[in-house]
Tab-separated table of C-alpha atoms in Angstrom:
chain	number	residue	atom	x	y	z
A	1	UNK	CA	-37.218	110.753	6.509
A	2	UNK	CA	-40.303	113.205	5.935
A	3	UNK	CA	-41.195	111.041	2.873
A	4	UNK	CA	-42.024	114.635	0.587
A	5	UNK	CA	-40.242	112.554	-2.207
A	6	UNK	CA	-42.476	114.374	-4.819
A	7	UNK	CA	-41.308	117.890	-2.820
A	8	UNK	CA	-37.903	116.724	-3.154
A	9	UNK	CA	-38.130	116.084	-7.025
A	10	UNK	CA	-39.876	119.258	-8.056
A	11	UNK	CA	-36.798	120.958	-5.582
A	12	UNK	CA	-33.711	119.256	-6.899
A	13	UNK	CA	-35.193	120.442	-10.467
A	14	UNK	CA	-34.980	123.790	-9.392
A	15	UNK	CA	-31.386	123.217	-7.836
A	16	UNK	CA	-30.258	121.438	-11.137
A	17	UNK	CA	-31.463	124.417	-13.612
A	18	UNK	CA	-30.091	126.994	-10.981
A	19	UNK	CA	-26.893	125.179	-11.323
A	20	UNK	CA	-26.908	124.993	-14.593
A	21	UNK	CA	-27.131	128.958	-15.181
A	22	UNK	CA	-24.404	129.975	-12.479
A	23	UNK	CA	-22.004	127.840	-13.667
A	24	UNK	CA	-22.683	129.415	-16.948
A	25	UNK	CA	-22.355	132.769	-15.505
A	26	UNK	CA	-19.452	131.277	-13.513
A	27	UNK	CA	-17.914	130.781	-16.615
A	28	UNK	CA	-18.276	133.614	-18.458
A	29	UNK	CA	-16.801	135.660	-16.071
A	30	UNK	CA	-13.939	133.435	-15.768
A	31	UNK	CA	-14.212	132.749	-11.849
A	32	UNK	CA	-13.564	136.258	-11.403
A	33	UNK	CA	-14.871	138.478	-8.277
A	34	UNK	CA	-16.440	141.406	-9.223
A	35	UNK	CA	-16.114	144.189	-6.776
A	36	UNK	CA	-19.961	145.182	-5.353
A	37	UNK	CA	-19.951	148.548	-6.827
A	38	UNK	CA	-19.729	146.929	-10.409
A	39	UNK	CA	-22.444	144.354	-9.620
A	40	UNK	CA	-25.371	146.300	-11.304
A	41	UNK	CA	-23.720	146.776	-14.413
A	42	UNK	CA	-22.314	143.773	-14.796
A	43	UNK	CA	-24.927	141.599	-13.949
A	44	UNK	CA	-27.469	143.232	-16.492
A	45	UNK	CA	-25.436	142.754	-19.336
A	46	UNK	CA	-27.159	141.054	-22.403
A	47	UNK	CA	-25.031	137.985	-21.837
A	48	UNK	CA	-26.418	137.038	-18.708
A	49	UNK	CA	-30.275	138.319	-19.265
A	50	UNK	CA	-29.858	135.874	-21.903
A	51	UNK	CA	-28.080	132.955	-19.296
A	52	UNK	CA	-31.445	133.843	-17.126
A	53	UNK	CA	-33.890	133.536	-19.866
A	54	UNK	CA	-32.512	130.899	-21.356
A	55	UNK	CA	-34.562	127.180	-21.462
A	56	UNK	CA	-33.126	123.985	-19.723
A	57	UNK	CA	-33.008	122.402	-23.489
A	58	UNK	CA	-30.229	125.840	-24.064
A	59	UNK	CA	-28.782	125.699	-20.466
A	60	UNK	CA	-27.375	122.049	-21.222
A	61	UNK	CA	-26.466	122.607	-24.667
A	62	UNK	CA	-24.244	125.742	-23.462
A	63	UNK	CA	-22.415	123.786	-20.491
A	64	UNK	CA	-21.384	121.476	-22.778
A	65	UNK	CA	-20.470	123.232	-25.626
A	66	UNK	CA	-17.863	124.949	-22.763
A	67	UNK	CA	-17.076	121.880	-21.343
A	68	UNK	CA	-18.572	122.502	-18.091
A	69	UNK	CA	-20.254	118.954	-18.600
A	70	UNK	CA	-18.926	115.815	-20.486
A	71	UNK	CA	-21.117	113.884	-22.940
A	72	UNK	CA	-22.882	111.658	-20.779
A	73	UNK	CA	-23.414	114.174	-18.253
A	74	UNK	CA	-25.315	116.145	-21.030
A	75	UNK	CA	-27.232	112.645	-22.468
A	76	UNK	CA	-28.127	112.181	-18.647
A	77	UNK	CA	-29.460	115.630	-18.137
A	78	UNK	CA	-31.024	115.632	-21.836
A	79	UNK	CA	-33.084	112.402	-20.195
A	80	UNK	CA	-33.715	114.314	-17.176
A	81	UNK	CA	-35.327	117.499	-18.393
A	82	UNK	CA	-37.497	115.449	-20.923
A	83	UNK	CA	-39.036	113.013	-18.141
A	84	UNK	CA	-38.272	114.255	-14.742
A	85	UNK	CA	-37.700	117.906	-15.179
A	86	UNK	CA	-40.726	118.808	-17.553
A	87	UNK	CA	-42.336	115.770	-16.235
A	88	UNK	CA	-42.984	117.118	-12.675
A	89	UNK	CA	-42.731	120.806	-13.368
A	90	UNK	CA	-45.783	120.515	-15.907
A	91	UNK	CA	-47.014	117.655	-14.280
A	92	UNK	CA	-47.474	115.202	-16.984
A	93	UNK	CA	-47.654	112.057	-15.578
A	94	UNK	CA	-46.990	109.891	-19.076
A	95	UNK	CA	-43.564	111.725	-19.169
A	96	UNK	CA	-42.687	110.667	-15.684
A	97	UNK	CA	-43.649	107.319	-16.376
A	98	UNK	CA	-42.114	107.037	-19.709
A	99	UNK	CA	-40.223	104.206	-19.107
A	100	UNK	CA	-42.560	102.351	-17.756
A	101	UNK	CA	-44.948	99.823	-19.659
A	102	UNK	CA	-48.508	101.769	-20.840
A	103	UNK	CA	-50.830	99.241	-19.365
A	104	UNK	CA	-51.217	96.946	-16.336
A	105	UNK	CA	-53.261	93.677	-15.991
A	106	UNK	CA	-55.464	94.390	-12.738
A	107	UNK	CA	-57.696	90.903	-11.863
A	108	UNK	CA	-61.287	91.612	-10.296
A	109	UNK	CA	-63.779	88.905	-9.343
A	110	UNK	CA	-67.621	89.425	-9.716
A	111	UNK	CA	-70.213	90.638	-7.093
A	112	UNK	CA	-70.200	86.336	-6.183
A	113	UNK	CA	-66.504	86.707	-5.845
A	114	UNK	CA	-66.827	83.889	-8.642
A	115	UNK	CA	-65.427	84.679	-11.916
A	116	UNK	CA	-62.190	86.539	-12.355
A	117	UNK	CA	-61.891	88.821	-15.006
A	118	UNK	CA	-58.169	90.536	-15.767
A	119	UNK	CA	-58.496	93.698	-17.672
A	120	UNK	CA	-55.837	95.617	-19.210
A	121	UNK	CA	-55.920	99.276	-18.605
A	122	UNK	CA	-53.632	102.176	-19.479
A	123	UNK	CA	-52.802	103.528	-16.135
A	124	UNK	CA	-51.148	106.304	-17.474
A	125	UNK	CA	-54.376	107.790	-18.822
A	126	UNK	CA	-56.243	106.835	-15.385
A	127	UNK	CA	-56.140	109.752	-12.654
A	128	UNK	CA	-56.060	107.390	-9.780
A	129	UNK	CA	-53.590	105.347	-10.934
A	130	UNK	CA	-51.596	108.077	-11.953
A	131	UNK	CA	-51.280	109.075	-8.767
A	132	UNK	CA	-50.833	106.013	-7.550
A	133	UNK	CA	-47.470	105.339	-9.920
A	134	UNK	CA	-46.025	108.716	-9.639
A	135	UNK	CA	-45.586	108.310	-5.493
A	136	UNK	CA	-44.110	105.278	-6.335
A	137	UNK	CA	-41.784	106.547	-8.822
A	138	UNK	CA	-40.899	109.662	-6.184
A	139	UNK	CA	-40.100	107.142	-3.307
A	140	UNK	CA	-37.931	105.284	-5.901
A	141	UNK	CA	-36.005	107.878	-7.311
A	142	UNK	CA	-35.952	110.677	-5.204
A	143	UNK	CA	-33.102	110.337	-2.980
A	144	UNK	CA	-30.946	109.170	-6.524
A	145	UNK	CA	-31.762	112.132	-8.100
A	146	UNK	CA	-30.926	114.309	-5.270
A	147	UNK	CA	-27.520	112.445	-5.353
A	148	UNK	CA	-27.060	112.713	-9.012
A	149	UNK	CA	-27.407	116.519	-8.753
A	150	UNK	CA	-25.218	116.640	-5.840
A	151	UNK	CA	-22.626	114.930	-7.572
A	152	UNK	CA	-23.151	117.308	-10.681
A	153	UNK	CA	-22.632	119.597	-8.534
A	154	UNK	CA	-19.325	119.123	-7.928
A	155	UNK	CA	-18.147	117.816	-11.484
A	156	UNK	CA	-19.168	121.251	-12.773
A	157	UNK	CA	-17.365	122.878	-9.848
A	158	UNK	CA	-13.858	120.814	-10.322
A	159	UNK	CA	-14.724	121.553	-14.580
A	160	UNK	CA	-14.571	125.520	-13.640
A	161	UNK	CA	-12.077	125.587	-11.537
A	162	UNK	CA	-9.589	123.272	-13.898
A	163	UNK	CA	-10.798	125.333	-17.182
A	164	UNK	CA	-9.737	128.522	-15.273
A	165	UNK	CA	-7.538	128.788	-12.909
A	166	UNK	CA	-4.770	127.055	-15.351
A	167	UNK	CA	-4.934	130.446	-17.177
């Protein structure tokens, strides 16, 4: 509705890795409640300093080696974090667009607006068009990826809860 599709992008990346470390913190403590007075303590242990520090690349590899995530889940996110994820957080515009086709046929007439000319250009290289293709791609894919993570969401949530409360 406010069209801040490339807002919303750079957001849900920050929602998905977020995710991504609680429910590995989730998990290691087993879904348990730890009482406030035991929140320092517990919560700068080694185990989770590392689940903090850790890289996307880790984060995914972790959730599914506990089963937090199945294997498409982790091919999906493995997609995600090398176009969309690193794409927008480092803004590199050929990751974004990796899926699209390096260069574009643009036509242009002469000054006489006699002969056409059609010129191939790598638009991935070109600032303007750059900018140009990534809005497009936000509008696009925005609202999916939002959904995608929203779903996730919940997989991992239903993954936790199965994997520990049948103990």
């Amino acid at each position: 509705m406010i069209k801040a599709y490339s807002a919303s992008i750079t957001l849900t990346n920050h929602i998905l890795e977020r995710l991504l470390k609680l429910a590995l913190i989730k998990d290691e403590l087993k879904l348990e409640r730890i009482n406030f007075e035991k929140w320092n303590e517990t919560y700068t242990a080694d185990k989770f300093e590392e689940i903090n520090n850790s890289t996307m690349f880790d984060t995914i590899k972790k959730c599914h080696e506990r089963k937090l995530i199945d294997d498409e889940e982790k091919e999906h996110l493995t997609y995600i974090r090398q176009s969309i994820r690193n794409g927008f957080s480092h803004y590199t515009p050929k990751a974004i667009l990796k899926d699209n086709y390096d260069t574009k046929t643009f036509t242009l007439r002469d000054r006489n607006h006699n002969e056409i000319k059609k010129i191939e250009m790598n638009y991935k290289d070109i600032p303007i068009f750059q900018s140009h293709y990534i809005d497009q791609f936000t509008r696009e894919h925005a609202l999916e990826y939002f959904d995608y993570v929203f779903v996730l969401i919940n997989s991992i949530k239903n993954n936790l809860m199965i994997k520990h409360r049948s103990c």
